Structures are given as structure tokens and as C-alpha cells.
PDB file of C-alpha atoms in Angstrom:
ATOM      1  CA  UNK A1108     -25.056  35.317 -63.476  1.00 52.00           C
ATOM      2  CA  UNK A1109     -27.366  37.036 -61.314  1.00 63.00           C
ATOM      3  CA  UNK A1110     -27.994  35.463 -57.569  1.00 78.00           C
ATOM      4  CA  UNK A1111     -32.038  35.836 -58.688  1.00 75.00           C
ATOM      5  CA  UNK A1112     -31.950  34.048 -62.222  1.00 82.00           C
ATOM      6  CA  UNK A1113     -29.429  31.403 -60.343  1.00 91.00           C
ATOM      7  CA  UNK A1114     -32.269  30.660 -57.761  1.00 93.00           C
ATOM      8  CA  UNK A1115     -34.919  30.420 -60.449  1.00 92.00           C
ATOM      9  CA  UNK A1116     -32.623  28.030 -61.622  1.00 92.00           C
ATOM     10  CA  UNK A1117     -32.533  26.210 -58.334  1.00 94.00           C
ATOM     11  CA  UNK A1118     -36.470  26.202 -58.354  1.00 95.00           C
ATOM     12  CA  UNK A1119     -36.431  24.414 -61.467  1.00 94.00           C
ATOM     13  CA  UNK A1120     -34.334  21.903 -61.180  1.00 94.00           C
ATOM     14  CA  UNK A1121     -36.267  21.084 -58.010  1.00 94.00           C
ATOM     15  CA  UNK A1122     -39.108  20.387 -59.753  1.00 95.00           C
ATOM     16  CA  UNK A1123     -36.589  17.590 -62.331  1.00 93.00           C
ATOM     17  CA  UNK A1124     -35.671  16.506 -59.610  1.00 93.00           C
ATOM     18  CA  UNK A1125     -38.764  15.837 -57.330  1.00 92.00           C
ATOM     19  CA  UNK A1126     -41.714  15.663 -59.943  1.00 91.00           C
ATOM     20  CA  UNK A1127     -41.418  12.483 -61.061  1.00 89.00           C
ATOM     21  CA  UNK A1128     -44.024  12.973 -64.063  1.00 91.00           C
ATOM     22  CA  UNK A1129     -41.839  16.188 -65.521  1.00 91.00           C
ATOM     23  CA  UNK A1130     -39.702  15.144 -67.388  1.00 91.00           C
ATOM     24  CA  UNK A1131     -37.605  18.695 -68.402  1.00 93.00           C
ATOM     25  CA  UNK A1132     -36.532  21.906 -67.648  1.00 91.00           C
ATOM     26  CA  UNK A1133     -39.231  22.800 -70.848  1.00 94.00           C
ATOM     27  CA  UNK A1134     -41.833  21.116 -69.564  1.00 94.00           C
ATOM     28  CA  UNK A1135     -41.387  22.155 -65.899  1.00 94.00           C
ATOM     29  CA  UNK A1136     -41.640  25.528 -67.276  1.00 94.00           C
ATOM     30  CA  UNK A1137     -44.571  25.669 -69.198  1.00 94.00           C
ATOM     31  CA  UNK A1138     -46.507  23.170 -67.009  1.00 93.00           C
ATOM     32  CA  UNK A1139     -45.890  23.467 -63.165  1.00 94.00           C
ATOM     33  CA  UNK A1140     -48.097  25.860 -61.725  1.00 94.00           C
ATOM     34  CA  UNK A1141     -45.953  25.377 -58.726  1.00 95.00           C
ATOM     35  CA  UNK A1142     -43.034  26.488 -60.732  1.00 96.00           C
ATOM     36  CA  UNK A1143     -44.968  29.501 -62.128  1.00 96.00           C
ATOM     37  CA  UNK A1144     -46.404  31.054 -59.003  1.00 97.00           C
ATOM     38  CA  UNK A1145     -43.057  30.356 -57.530  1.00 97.00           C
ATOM     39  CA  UNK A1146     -41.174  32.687 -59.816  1.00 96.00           C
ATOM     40  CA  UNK A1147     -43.867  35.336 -59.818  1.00 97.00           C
ATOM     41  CA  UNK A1148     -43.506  35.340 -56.218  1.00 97.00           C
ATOM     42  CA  UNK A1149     -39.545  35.887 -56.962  1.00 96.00           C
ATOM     43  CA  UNK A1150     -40.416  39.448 -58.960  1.00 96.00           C
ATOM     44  CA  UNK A1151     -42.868  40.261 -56.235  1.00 97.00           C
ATOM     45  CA  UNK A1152     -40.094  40.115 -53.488  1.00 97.00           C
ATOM     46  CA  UNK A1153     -37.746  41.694 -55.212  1.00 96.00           C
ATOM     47  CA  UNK A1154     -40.491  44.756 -55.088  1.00 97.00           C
ATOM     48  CA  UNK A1155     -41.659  44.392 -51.657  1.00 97.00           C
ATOM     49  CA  UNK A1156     -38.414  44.439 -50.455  1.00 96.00           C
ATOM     50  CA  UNK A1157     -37.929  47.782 -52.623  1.00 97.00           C
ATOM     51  CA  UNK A1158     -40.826  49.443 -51.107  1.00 97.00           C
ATOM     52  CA  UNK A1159     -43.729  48.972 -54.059  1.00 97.00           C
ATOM     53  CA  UNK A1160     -45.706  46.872 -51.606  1.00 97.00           C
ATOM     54  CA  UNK A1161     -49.272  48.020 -53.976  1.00 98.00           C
ATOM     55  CA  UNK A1162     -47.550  46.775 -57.270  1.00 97.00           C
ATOM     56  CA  UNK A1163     -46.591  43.717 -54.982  1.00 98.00           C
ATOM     57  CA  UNK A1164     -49.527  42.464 -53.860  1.00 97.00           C
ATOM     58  CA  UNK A1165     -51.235  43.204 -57.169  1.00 97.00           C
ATOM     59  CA  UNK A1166     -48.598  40.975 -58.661  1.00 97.00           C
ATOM     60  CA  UNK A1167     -48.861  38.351 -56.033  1.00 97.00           C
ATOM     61  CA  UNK A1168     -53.280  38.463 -55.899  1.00 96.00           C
ATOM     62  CA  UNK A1169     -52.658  37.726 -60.059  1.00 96.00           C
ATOM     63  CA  UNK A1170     -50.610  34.558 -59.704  1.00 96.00           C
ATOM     64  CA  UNK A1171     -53.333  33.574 -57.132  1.00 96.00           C
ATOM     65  CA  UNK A1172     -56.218  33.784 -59.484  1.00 96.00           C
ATOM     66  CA  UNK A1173     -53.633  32.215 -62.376  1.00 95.00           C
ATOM     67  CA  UNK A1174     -52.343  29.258 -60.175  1.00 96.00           C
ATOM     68  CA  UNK A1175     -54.630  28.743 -57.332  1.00 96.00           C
ATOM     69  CA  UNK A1176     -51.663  29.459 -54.712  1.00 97.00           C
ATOM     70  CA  UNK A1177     -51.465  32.354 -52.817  1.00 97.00           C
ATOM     71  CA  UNK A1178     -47.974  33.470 -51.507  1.00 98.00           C
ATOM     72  CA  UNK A1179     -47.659  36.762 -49.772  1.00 98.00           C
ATOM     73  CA  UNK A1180     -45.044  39.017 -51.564  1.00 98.00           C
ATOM     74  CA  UNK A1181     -43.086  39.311 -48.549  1.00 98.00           C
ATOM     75  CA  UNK A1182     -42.453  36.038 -47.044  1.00 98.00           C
ATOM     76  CA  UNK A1183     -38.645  34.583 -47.373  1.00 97.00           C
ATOM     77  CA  UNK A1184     -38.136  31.518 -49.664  1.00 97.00           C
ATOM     78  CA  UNK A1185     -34.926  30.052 -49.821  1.00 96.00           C
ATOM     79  CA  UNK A1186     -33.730  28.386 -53.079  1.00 96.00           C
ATOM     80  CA  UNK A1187     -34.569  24.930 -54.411  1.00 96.00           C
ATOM     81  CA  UNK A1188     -38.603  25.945 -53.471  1.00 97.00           C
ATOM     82  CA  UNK A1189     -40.857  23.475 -54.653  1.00 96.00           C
ATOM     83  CA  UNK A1190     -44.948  22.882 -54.541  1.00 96.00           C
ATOM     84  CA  UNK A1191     -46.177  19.887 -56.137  1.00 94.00           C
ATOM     85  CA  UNK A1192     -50.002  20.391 -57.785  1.00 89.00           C
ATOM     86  CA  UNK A1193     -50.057  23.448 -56.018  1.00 85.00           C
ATOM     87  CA  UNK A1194     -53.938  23.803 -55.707  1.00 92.00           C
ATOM     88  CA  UNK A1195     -54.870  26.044 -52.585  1.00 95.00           C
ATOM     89  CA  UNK A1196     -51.533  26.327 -50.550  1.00 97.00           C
ATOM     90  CA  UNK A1197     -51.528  29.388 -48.729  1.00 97.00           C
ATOM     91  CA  UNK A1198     -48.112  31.230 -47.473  1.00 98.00           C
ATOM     92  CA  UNK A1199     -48.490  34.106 -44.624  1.00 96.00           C
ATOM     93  CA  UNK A1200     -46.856  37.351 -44.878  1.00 96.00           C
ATOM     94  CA  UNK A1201     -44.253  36.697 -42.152  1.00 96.00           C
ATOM     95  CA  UNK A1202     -43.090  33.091 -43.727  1.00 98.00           C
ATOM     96  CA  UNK A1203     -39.895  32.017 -43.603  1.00 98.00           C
ATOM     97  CA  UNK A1204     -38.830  29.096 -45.634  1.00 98.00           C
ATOM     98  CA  UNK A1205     -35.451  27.337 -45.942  1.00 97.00           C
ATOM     99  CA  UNK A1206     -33.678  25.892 -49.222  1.00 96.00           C
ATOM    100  CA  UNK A1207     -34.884  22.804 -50.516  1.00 96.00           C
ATOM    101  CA  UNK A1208     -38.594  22.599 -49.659  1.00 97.00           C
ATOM    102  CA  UNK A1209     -41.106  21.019 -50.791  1.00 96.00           C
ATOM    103  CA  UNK A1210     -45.201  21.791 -50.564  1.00 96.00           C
ATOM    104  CA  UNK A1211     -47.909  19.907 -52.000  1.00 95.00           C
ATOM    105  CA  UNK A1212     -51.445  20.918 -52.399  1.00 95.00           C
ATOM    106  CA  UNK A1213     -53.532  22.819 -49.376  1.00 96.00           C
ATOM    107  CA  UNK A1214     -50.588  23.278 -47.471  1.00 97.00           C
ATOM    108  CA  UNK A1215     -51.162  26.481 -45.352  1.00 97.00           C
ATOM    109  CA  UNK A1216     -48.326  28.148 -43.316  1.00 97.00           C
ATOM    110  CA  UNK A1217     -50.468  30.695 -41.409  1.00 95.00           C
ATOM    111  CA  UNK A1218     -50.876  32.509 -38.637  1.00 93.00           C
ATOM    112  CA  UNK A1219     -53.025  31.812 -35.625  1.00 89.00           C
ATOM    113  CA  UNK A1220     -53.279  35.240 -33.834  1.00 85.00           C
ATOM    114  CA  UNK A1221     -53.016  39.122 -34.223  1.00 85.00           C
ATOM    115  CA  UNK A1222     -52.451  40.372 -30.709  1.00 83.00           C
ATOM    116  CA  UNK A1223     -50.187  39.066 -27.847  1.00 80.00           C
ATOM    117  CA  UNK A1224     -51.540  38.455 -24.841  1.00 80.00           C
ATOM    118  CA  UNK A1225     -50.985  42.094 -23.886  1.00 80.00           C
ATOM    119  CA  UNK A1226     -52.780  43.472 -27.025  1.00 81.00           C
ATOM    120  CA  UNK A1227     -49.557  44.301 -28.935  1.00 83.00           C
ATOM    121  CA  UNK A1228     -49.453  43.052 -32.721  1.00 85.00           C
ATOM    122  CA  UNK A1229     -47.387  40.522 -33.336  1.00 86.00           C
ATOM    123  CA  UNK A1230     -43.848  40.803 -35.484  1.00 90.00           C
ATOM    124  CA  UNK A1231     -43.929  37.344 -36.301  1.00 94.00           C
ATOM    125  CA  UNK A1232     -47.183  34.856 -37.025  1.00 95.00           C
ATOM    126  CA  UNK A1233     -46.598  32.732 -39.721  1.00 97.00           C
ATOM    127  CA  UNK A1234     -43.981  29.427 -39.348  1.00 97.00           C
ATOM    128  CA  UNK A1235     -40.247  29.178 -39.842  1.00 98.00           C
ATOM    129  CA  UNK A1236     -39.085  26.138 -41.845  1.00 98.00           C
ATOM    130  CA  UNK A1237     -35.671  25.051 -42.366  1.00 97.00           C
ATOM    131  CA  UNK A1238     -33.869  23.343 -44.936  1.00 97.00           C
ATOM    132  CA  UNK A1239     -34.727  19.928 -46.963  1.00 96.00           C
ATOM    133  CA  UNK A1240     -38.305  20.113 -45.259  1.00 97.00           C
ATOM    134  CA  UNK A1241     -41.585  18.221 -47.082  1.00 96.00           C
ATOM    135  CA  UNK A1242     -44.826  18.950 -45.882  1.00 96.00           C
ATOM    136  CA  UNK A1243     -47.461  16.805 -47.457  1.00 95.00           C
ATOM    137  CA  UNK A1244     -50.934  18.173 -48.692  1.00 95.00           C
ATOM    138  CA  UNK A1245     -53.312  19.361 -46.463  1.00 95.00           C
ATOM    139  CA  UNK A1246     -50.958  19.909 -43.867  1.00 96.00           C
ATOM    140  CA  UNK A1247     -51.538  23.149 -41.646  1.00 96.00           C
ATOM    141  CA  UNK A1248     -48.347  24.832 -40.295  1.00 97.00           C
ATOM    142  CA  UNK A1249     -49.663  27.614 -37.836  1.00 96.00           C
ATOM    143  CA  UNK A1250     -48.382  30.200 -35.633  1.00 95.00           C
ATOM    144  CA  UNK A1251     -44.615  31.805 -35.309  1.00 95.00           C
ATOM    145  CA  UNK A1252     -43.351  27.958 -35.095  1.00 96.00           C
ATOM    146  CA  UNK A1253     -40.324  26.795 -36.268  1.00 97.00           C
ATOM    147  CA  UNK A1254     -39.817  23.280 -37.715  1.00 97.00           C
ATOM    148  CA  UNK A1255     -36.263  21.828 -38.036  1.00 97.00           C
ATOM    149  CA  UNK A1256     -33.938  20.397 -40.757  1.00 97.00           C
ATOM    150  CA  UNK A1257     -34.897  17.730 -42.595  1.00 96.00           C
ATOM    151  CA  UNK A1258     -38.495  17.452 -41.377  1.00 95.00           C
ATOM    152  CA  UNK A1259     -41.306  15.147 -43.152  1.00 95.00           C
ATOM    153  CA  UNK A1260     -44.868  16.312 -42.610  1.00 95.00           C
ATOM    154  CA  UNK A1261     -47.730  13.908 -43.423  1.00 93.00           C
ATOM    155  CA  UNK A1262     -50.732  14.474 -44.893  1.00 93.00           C
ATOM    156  CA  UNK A1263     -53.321  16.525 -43.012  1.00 94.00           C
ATOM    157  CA  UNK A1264     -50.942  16.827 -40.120  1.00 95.00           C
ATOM    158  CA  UNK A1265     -52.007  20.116 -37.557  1.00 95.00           C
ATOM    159  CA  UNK A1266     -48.860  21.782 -36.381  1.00 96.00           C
ATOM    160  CA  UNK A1267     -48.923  24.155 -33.729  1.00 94.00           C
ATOM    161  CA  UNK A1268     -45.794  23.486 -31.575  1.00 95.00           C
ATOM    162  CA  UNK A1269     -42.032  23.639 -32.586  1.00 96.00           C
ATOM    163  CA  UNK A1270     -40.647  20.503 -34.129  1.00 96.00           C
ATOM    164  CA  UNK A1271     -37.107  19.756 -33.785  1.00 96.00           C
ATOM    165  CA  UNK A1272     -34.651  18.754 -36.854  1.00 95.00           C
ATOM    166  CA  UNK A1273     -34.725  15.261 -38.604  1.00 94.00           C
ATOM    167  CA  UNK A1274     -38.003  14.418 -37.532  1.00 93.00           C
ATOM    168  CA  UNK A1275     -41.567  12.578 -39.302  1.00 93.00           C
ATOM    169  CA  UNK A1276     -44.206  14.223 -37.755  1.00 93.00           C
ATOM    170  CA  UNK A1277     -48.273  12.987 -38.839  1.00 91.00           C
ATOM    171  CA  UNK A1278     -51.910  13.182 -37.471  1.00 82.00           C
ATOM    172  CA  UNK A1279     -53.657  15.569 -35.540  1.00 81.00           C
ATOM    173  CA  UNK A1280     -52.680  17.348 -33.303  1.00 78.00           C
ATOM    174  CA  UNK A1281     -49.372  16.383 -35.227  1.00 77.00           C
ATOM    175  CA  UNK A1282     -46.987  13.982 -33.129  1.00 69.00           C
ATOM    176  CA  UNK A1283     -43.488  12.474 -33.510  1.00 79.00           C
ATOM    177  CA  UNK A1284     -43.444   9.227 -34.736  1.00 80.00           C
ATOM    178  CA  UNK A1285     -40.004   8.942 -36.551  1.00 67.00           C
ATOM    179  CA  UNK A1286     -36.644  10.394 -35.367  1.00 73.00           C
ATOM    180  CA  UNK A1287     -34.375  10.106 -38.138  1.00 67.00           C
ATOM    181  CA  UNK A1288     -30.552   8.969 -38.368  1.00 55.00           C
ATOM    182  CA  UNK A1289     -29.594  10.142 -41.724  1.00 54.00           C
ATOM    183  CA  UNK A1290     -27.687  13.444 -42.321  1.00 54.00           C
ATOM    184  CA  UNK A1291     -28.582  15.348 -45.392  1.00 54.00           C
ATOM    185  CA  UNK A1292     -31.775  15.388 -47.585  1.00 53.00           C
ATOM    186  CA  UNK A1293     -33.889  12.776 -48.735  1.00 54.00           C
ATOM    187  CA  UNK A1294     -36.738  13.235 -50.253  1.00 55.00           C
ATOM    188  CA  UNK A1295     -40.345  11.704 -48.992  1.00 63.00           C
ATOM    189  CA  UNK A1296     -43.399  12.620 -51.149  1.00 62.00           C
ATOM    190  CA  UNK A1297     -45.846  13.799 -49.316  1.00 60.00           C
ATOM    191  CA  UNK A1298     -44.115  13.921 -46.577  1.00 59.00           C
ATOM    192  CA  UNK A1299     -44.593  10.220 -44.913  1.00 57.00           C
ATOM    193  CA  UNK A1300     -42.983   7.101 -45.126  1.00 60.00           C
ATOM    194  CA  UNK A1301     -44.879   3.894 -45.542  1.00 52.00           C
ATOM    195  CA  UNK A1302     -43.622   2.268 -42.307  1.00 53.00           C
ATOM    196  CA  UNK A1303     -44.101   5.648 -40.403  1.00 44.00           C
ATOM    197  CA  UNK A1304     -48.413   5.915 -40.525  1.00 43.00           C
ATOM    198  CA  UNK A1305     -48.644   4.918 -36.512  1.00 44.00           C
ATOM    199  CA  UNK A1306     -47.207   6.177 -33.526  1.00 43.00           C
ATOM    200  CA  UNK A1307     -44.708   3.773 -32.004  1.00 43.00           C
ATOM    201  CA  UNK A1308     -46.114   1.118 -29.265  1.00 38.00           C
TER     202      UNK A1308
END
């Protein structure tokens, strides 16, 4: 099977597996407007990263005005990609995003600045995110940051600093308030755990 249809796979079984009110591979199909900008996004890659960067970002601007979520045709999103309600996440041109992610609804990974400090244009402005990462909604990612393994972002949480692996992050600016022991995924929706809403005493 093709390495593209076999990640489309992966992005819907992510939503089985981390929607809780979808209840099948049909119905995550026809309903998740996650799902569906998701996979436009996949045939929009595949042309940016052939050179029809027009045709692209046509492709990309119409899943925008179909879903509400904007991803740029040429950020890099691993397999297993998930957004949850989907509603007004933004994702920057120079994005890179593990396997196994998931975004709720206003998440923005964007940049913060055009120039260096010596007036050259930046490469790189928009976040790197690693694997098995949840970001809850309204959280703002910001700036050619990377965040680790196995992060949790809360709700509303600012991030404008680096943020090391298996780490629960809230608030603004963002802080550390959790530093996990367990290897592997597990899955947090949106992005916080009950006991993990105040910063240690």
C-alpha cells in the first residue's frame, strides 16, 4: 500500500482512538472536520513539495473556508495527526509536527518574528513538536521552539521557550508543573490532568 494512503490511515484511526464521541472509521470520515482538513492538507504537501506551491495554497485556503482550520501546505505532519473540533487552529508554514499529535480548537503554532536581529529572514519561525504531544485549545505555540516527547499543553497555555520531553506545561507565560515518569504515550484531553491545574508549592 502506498506510505500516503497508510498515513491517512494512521490519521483515522487517531481520531477512533482519541474522539471518544466517534464511534467509526465511517463516521470519522464523514464527520471530523479535523479529519477532513487533515487529509486535504496531505494532497497539498504532496504538491508543495513537487513545486505547485499556487495549486497548493489554493487547495489549502479551500479547506480553510470548508473547515475553519488553516494549515499551511508546507508544514511537516507526522502520522497519527489529530485535531479535535478543529475550529480556528492555525499551523505556520515552517511547522514541524511529530507522529501522534493531538490539537484541539484555537491552537496556533505560529511564528513570532520575520527578521533576526541582524535583519536577515528567518529559515525557521513556526514550532517543532515531537511525538505523542497534546496541546489543549487555545493554546499558542510561538516562535522556532521545540517542545519534547510526550508533552501535555493546557488550555490557553502561551509558549514561547523550549520545553523539554515528558513534561505538563499550563498558564501564562506557560510553566512546568508536572514532570512525568511514564515512557510511551498516554493520552490527556486537552492537554491537562486534573491534579496538574497549579504549580507545585
Amino acid at each position: 500500500m502506498n506510505s500516503k494512503y497508510k498515513i491517512i490511515l494512521q490519521d483515522i484511526q487517531a481520531v477512533i482512538d482519541r474522539d471518544p464521541a466517534t464511534r467509526s472509521k465511517t463516521e470519522a470520515v464523514i464527520c471530523s472536520s479535523g479529519l477532513h482538513a487533515i487529509i486535504i492538507y496531505r494532497g497539498a504537501h504532496w504538491l508543495w513539495q513537487r513545486g505547485w506551491h499556487l495549486t497548493a495554497r489554493i487547495i489549502s485556503q479551500t479547506a480553510r473556508f470548508l473547515t475553519g482550520i488553516e494549515i499551511h501546505p508546507a508544514a511537516k505532519i507526522g502520522a497519527g495527526f489529530m485535531i479535535d473540533h478543529g475550529m480556528g487552529v492555525v499551523i505556520g508554514e515552517t511547522t514541524e509536527i511529530g507522529e501522534n499529535v493531538t490539537l484541539y480548537h484555537d491552537v496556533t503554532l505560529g511564528g513570532r518574528k520575520l527578521f533576526d536581529e541582524n535583519g536577515n529572514k528567518l529559515e525557521k519561525r513556526h514550532p517543532t513538536i515531537g511525538n505523542n504531544v497534546t496541546i489543549g485549545s487555545g493554546a499558542q505555540i510561538l516562535g522556532p521552539i521545540t517542545i519534547g516527547n510526550n508533552v501535555k499543553i493546557g488550555s490557553n497555555a502561551i509558549v514561547i521557550k523550549d520545553i523539554p520531553a515528558d513534561c505538563t506545561v499550563v498558564n501564562t507565560p506557560a510553566y512546568i508543573v508536572k514532570k512525568s515518569t511514564v515512557n510511551g504515550p498516554v493520552f490527556c484531553a486537552y492537554g491537562i490532568e486534573p491534579e496538574n491545574n497549579a504549580p507545585k508549592k
